[in-house]
mmCIF file of C-alpha atoms and ligand atoms in Angstrom:
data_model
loop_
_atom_site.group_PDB
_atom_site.id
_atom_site.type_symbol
_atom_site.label_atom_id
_atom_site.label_comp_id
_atom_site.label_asym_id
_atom_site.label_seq_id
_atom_site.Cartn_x
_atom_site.Cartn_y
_atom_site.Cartn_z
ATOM 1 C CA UNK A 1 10.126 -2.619 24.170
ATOM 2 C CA UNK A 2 12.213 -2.968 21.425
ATOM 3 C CA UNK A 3 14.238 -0.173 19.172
ATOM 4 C CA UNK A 4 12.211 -2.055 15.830
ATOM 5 C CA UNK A 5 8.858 -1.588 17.798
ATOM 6 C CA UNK A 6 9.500 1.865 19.098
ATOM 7 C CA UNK A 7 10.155 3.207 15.089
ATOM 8 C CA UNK A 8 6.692 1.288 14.082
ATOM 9 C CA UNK A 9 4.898 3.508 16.761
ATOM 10 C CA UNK A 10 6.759 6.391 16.041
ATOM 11 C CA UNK A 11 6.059 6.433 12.549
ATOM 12 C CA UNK A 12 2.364 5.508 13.311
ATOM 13 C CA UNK A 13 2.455 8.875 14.851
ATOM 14 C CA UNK A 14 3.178 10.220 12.242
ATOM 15 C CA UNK A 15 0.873 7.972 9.967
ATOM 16 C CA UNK A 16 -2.049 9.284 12.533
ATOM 17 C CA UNK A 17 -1.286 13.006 11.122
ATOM 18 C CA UNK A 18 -1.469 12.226 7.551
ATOM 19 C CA UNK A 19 -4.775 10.503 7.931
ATOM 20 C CA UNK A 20 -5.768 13.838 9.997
ATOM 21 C CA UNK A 21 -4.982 15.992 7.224
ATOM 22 C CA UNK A 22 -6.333 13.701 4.137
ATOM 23 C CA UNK A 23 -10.193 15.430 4.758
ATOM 24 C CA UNK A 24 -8.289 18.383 3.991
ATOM 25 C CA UNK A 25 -7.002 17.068 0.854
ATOM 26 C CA UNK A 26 -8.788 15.100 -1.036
ATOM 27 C CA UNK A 27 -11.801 16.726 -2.451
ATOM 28 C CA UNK A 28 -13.512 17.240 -5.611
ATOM 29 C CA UNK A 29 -11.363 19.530 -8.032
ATOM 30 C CA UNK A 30 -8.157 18.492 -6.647
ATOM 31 C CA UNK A 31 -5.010 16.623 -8.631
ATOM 32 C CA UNK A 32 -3.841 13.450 -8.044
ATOM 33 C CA UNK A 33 -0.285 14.404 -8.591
ATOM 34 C CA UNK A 34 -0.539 17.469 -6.071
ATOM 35 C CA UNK A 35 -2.162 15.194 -3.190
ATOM 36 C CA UNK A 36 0.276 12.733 -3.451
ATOM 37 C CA UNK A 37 2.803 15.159 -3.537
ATOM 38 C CA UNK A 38 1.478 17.142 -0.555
ATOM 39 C CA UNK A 39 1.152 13.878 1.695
ATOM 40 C CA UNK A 40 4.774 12.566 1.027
ATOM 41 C CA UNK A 41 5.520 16.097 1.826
ATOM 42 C CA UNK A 42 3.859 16.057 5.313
ATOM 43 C CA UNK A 43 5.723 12.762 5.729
ATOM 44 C CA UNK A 44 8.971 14.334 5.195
ATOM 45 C CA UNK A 45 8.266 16.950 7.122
ATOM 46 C CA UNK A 46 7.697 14.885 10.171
ATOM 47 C CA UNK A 47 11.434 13.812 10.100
ATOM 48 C CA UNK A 48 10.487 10.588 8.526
ATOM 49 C CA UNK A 49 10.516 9.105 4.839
ATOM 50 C CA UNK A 50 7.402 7.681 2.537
ATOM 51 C CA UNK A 51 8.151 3.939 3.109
ATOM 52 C CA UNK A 52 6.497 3.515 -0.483
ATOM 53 C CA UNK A 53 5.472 5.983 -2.947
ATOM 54 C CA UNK A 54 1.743 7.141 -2.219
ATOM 55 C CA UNK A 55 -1.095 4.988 -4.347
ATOM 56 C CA UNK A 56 -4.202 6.418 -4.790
ATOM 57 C CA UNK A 57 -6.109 4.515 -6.754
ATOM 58 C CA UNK A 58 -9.511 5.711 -7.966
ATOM 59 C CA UNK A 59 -12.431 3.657 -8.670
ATOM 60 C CA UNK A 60 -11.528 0.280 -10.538
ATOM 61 C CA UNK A 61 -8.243 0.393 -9.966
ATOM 62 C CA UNK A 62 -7.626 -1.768 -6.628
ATOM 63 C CA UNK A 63 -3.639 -0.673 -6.029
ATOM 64 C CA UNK A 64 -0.229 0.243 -6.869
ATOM 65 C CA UNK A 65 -1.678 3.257 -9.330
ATOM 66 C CA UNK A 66 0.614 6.777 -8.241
ATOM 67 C CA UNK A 67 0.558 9.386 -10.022
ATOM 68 C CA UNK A 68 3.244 10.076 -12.933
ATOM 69 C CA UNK A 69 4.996 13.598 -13.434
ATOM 70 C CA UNK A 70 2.365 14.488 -15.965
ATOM 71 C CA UNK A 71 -0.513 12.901 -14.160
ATOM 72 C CA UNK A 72 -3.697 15.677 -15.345
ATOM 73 C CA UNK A 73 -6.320 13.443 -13.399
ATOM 74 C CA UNK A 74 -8.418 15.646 -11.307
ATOM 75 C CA UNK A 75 -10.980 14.367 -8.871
ATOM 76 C CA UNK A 76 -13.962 14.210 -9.785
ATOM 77 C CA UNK A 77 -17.577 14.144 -7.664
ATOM 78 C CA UNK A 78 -18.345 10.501 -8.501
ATOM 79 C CA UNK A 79 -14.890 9.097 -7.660
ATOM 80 C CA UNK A 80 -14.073 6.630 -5.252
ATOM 81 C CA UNK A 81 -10.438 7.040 -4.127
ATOM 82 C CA UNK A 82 -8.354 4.760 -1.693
ATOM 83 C CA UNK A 83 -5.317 6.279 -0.233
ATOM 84 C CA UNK A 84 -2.635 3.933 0.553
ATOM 85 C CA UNK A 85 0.587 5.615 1.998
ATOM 86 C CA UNK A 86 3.258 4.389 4.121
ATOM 87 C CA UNK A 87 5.910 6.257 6.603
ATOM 88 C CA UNK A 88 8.940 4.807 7.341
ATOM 89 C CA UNK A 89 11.165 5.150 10.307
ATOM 90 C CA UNK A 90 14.700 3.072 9.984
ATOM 91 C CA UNK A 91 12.345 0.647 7.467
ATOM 92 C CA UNK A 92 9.939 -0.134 9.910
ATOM 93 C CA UNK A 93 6.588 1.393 7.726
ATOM 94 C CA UNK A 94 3.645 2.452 8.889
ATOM 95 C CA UNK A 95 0.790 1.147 6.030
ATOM 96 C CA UNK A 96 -2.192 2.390 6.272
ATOM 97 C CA UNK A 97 -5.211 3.203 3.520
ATOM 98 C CA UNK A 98 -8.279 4.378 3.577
ATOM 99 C CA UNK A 99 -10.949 4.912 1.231
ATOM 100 C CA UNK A 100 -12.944 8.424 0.857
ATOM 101 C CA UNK A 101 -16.200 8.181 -1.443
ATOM 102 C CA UNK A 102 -16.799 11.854 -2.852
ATOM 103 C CA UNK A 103 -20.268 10.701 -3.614
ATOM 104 C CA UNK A 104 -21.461 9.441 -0.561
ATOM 105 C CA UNK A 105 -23.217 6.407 -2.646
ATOM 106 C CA UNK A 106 -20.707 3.890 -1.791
ATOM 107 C CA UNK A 107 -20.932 4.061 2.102
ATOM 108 C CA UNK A 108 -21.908 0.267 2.451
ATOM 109 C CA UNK A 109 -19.099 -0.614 0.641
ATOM 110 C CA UNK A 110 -16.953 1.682 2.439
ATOM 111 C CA UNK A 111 -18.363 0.134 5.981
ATOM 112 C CA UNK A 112 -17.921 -3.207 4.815
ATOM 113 C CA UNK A 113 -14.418 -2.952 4.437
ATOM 114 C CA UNK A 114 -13.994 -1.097 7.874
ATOM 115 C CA UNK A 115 -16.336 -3.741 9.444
ATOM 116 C CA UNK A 116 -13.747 -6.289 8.424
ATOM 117 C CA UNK A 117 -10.913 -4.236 9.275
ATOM 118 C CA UNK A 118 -11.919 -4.038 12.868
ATOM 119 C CA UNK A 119 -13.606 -7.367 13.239
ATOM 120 C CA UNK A 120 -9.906 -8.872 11.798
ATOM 121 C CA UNK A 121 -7.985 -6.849 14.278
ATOM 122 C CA UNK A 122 -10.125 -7.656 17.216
ATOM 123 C CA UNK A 123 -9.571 -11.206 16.651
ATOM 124 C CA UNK A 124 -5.936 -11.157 16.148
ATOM 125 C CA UNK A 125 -3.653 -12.178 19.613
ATOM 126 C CA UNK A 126 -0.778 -14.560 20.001
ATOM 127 C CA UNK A 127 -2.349 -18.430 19.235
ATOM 128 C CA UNK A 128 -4.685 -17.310 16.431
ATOM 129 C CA UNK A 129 -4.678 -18.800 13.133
ATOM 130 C CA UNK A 130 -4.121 -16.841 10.086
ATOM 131 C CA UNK A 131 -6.993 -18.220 8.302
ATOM 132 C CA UNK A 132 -9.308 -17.607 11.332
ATOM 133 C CA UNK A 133 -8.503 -13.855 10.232
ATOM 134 C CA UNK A 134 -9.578 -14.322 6.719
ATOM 135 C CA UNK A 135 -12.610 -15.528 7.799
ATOM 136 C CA UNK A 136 -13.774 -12.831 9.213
ATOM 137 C CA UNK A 137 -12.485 -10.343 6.938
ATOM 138 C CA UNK A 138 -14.627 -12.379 4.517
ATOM 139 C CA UNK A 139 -17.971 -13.039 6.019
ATOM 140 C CA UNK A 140 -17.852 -9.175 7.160
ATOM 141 C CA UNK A 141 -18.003 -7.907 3.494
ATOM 142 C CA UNK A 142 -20.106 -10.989 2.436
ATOM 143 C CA UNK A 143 -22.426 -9.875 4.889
ATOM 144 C CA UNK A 144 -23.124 -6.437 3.323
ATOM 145 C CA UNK A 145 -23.423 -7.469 -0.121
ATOM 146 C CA UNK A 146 -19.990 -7.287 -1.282
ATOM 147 C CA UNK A 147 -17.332 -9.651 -2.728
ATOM 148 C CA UNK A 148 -13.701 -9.590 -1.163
ATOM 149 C CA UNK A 149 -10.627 -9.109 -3.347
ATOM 150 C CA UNK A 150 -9.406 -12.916 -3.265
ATOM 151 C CA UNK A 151 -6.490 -12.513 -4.914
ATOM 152 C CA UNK A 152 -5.150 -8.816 -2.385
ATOM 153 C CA UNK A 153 -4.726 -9.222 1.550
ATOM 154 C CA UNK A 154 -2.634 -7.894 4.472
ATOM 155 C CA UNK A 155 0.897 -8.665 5.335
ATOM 156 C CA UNK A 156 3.732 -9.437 7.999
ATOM 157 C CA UNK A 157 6.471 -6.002 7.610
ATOM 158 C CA UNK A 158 9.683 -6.590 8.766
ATOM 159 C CA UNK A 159 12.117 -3.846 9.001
ATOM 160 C CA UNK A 160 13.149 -2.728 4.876
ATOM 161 C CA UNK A 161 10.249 -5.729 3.957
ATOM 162 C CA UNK A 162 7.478 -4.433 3.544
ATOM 163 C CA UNK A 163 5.335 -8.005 2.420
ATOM 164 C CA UNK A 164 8.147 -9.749 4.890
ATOM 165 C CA UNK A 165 6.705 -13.256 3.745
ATOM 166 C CA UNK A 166 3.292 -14.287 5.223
ATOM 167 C CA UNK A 167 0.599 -13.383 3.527
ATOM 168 C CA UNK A 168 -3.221 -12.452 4.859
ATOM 169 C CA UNK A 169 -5.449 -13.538 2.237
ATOM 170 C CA UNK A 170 -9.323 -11.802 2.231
ATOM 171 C CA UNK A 171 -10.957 -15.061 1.792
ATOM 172 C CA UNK A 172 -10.508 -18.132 4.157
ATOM 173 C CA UNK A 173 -10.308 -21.204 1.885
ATOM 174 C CA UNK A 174 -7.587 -19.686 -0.461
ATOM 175 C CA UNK A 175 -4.570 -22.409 -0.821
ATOM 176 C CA UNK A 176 -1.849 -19.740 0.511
ATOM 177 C CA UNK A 177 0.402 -21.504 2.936
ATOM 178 C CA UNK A 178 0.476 -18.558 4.758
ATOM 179 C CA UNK A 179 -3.301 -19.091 6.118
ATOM 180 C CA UNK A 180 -1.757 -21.621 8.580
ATOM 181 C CA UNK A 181 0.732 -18.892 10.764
ATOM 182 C CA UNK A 182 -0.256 -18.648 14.062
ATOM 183 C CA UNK A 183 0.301 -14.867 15.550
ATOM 184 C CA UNK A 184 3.196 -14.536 17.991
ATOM 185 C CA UNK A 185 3.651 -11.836 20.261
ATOM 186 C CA UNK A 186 5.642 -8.906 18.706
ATOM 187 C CA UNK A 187 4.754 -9.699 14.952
ATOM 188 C CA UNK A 188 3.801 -6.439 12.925
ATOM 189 C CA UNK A 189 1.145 -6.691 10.291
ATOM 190 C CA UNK A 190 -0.689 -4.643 7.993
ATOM 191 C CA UNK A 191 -4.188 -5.539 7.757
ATOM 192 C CA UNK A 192 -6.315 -4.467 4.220
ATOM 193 C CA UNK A 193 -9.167 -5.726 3.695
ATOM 194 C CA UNK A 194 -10.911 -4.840 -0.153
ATOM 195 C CA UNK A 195 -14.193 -5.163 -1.328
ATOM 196 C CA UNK A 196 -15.779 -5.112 -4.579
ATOM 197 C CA UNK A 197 -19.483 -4.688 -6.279
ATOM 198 C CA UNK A 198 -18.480 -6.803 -8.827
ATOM 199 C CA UNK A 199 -18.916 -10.768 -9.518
ATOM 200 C CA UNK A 200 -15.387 -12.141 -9.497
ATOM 201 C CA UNK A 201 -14.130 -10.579 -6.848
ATOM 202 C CA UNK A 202 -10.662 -10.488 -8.568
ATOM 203 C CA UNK A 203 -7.473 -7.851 -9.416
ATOM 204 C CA UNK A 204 -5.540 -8.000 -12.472
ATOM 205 C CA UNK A 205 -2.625 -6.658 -13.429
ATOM 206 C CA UNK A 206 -2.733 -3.637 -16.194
ATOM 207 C CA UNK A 207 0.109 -1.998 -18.364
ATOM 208 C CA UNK A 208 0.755 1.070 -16.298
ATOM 209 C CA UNK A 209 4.276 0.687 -14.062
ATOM 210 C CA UNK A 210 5.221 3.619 -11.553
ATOM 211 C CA UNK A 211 6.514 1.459 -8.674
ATOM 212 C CA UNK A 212 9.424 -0.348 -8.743
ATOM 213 C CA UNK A 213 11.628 -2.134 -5.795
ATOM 214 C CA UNK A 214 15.225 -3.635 -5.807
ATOM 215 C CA UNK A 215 14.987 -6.990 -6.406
ATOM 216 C CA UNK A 216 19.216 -8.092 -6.433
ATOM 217 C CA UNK A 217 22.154 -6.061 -7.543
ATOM 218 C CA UNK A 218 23.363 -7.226 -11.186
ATOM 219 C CA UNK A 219 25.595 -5.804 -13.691
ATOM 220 C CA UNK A 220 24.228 -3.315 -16.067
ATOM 221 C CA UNK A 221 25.343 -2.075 -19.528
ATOM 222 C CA UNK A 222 24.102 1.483 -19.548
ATOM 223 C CA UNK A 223 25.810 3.938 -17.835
ATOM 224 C CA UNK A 224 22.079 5.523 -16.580
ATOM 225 C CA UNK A 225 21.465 2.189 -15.346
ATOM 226 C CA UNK A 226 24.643 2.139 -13.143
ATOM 227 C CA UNK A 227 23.932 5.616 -11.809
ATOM 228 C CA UNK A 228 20.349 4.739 -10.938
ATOM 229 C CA UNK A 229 21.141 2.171 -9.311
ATOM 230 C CA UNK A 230 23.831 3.465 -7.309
ATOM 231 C CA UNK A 231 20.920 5.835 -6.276
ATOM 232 C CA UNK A 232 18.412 3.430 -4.925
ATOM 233 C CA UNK A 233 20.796 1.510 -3.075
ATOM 234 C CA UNK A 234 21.643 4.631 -1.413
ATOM 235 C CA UNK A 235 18.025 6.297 -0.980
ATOM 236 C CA UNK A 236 15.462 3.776 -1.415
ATOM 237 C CA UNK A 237 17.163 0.100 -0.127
ATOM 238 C CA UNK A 238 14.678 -2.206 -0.853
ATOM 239 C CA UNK A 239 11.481 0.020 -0.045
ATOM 240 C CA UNK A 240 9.396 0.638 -2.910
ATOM 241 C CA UNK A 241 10.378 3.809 -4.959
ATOM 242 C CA UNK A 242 8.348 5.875 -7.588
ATOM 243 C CA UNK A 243 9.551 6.745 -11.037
ATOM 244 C CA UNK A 244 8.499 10.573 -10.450
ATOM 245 C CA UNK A 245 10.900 10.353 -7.739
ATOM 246 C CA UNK A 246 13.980 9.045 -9.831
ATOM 247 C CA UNK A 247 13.082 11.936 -12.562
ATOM 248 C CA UNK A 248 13.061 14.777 -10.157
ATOM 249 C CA UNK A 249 16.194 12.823 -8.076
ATOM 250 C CA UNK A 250 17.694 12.989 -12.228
ATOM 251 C CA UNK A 251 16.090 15.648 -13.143
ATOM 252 C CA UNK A 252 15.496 13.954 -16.795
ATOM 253 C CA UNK A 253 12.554 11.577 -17.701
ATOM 254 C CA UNK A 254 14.621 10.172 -20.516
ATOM 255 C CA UNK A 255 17.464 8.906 -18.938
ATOM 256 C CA UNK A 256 15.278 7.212 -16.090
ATOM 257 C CA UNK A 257 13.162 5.887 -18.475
ATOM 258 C CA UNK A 258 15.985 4.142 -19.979
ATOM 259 C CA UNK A 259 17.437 3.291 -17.061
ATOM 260 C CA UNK A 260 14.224 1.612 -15.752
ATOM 261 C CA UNK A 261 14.034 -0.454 -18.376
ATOM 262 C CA UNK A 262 17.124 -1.905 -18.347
ATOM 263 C CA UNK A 263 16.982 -2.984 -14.772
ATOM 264 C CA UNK A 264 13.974 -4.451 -15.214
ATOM 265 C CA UNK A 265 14.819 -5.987 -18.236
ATOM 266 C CA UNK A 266 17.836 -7.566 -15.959
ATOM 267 C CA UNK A 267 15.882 -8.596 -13.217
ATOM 268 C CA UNK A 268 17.890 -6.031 -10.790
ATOM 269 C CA UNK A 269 14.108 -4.963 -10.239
ATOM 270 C CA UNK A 270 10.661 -5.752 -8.927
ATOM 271 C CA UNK A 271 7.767 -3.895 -10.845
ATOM 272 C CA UNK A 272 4.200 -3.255 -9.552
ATOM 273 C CA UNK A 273 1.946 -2.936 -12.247
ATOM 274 C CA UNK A 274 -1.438 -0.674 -11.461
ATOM 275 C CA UNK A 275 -4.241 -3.303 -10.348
ATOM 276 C CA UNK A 276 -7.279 -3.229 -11.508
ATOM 277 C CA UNK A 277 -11.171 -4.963 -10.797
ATOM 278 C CA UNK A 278 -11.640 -7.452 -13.537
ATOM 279 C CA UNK A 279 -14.990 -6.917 -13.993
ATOM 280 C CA UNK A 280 -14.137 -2.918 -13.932
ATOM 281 C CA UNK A 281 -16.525 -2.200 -10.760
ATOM 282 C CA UNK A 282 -15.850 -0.221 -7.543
ATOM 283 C CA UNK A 283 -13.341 -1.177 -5.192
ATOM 284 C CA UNK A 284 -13.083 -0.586 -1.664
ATOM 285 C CA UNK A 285 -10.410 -0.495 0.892
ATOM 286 C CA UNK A 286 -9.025 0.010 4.784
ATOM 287 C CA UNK A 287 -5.862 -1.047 5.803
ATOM 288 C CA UNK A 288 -4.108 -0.279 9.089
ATOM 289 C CA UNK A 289 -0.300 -1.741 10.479
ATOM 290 C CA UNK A 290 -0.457 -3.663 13.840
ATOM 291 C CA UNK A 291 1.711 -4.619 16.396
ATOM 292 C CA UNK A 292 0.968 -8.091 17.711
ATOM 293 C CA UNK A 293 0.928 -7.671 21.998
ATOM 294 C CA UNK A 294 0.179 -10.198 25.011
ATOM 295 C CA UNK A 295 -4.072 -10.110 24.631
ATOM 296 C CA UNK A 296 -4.216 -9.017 21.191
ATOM 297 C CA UNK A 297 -3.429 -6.697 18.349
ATOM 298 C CA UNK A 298 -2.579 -2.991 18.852
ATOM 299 C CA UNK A 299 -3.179 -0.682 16.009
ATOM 300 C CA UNK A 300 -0.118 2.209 15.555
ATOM 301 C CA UNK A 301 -2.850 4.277 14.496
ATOM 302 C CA UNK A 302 -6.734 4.978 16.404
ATOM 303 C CA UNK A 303 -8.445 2.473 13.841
ATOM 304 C CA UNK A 304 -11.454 4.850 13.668
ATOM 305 C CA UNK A 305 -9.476 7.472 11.251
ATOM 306 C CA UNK A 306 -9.222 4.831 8.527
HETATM 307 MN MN1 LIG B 401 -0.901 -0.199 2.010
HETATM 308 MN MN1 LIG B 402 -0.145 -3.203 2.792
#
């Protein structure tokens, strides 16, 4: 086996402990900002790094929502809240979510998108089609009631790419290009199926930014720009980075809020809005990474802890 495929398993090792210790964590009472805190920590801990800053994203929202540094959401005992983390090992990340419904009312929802988590990765091996994948992702949550996210889906990861190019769409007559790959031995992909109550079956974009990536190194004016910039070609690459982590890296909000801005402003960066149901209804999710063998696709992590 390779040295790339080794670091995907290692850091699904590691992946495997976090989802261990997320029963632990996430609970009624508890802070957004301290859990996502506490599971980059464990990451770290492990010898590895987060290969994207943790999302959890709590009822409507879909993805992409982390918590700022004065995040005062607590959990509450209604809340539906996916946990999407990723651990990186030399680039190669471990994604993986799951979804944990405080309530216990939303545990079709929550089996339909592990149905079609499992019933995708069962049916992935070297020869199959791409959009053979989205159909069963789809007719699984279909078949419980549900409407899949058309518009979210799973994703090749190459090392330091985390979406390295083909996309796996949760619906199987979308128009992506990428619905005609065939799986070849050796490919690594992250699977997510999501599922929502409502009608449209749609994310949208909303105004809230606390991811960012490197998009291409330009000149900047600002002198905070330069610095932060310097910083996340150093620490971060081209993984996915959190603005809490620039302020504590800084140790000022101000001058990484500036900063921010202007790279963004200059295209130096990629932004991921927080993404949210557009009809505002409960949304679902499982996700794990895969490595793509002889007879079929091996999960880095035992598929039943997601
Ligand atoms: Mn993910
Ligand atoms: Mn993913």
């Amino acid at each position: 086996m390779n040295d790339e495929l080794e670091s995907f398993i290692e850091a699904g090792k590691i992946a495997e402990k976090v989802l261990r210790e997320i029963p632990h964590l996430v609970y009624d009472g508890q802070s957004l900002l301290d859990i996502a805190g506490t599971i980059e920590k464990i990451i770290i801990d492990n010898g590895a790094i987060p290969g994207f800053p943790v999302n959890l994203s709590v009822n409507q929202y879909a993805a992409h929502y982390t918590p700022s540094l004065d995040e005062k959401t607590v959990l509450n005992s209604e809340d539906v809240i996916k946990i999407d983390f990723g651990v990186s090992i030399n680039g190669c990340v471990a994604d993986q979510a799951t979804t944990v419904d405080l309530s216990g009312k939303h545990e079709l929802q929550v089996k339909a998108v592990r149905n079609a988590l499992s019933s995708a990765v069962e049916n992935i091996k070297p020869g199959a089609k791409v959009e053979e994948i989205s159909k069963h992702i789809e007719d699984e949550i279909v078949k419980l009631g549900f409407k899949p996210i058309s518009n979210l889906g799973g994703h090749m990861i190459k090392p330091y790419l985390l979406h390295a190019g083909i996309f796996v769409p949760n619906i199987s007559n979308s128009n992506d290009p990428s619905s005609e790959y065939v799986f070849k031995e050796g490919d690594v992909f992250a699977i997510e199926p999501f599922a929502t109550s409502g009608e449209t079956g749609k994310v949208a974009d909303t105004d809230k930014v606390e991811i960012f990536s490197l998009k291409q190194v330009r000149n900047v004016r600002l002198n905070a720009s330069r610095k932060i910039l310097a910083h996340i070609l150093q620490k971060y690459s081209t993984l996915p980075f959190a603005r809490r982590w620039l302020q504590q890296d800084f140790k000022s909000k101000v001058i990484v809020n500036a900063g921010l801005r202007e790279l963004v402003r200059n295209d130096v960066l990629f932004k991921y809005p927080v993404l949210k149901d557009v009809d505002n209804q409960i949304i679902t999710q499982a996700e794990v990474t895969s490595i793509v063998e002889k007879d079929g696709a091996k999960p880095i992590v035992p598929i039943s802890l997601v």
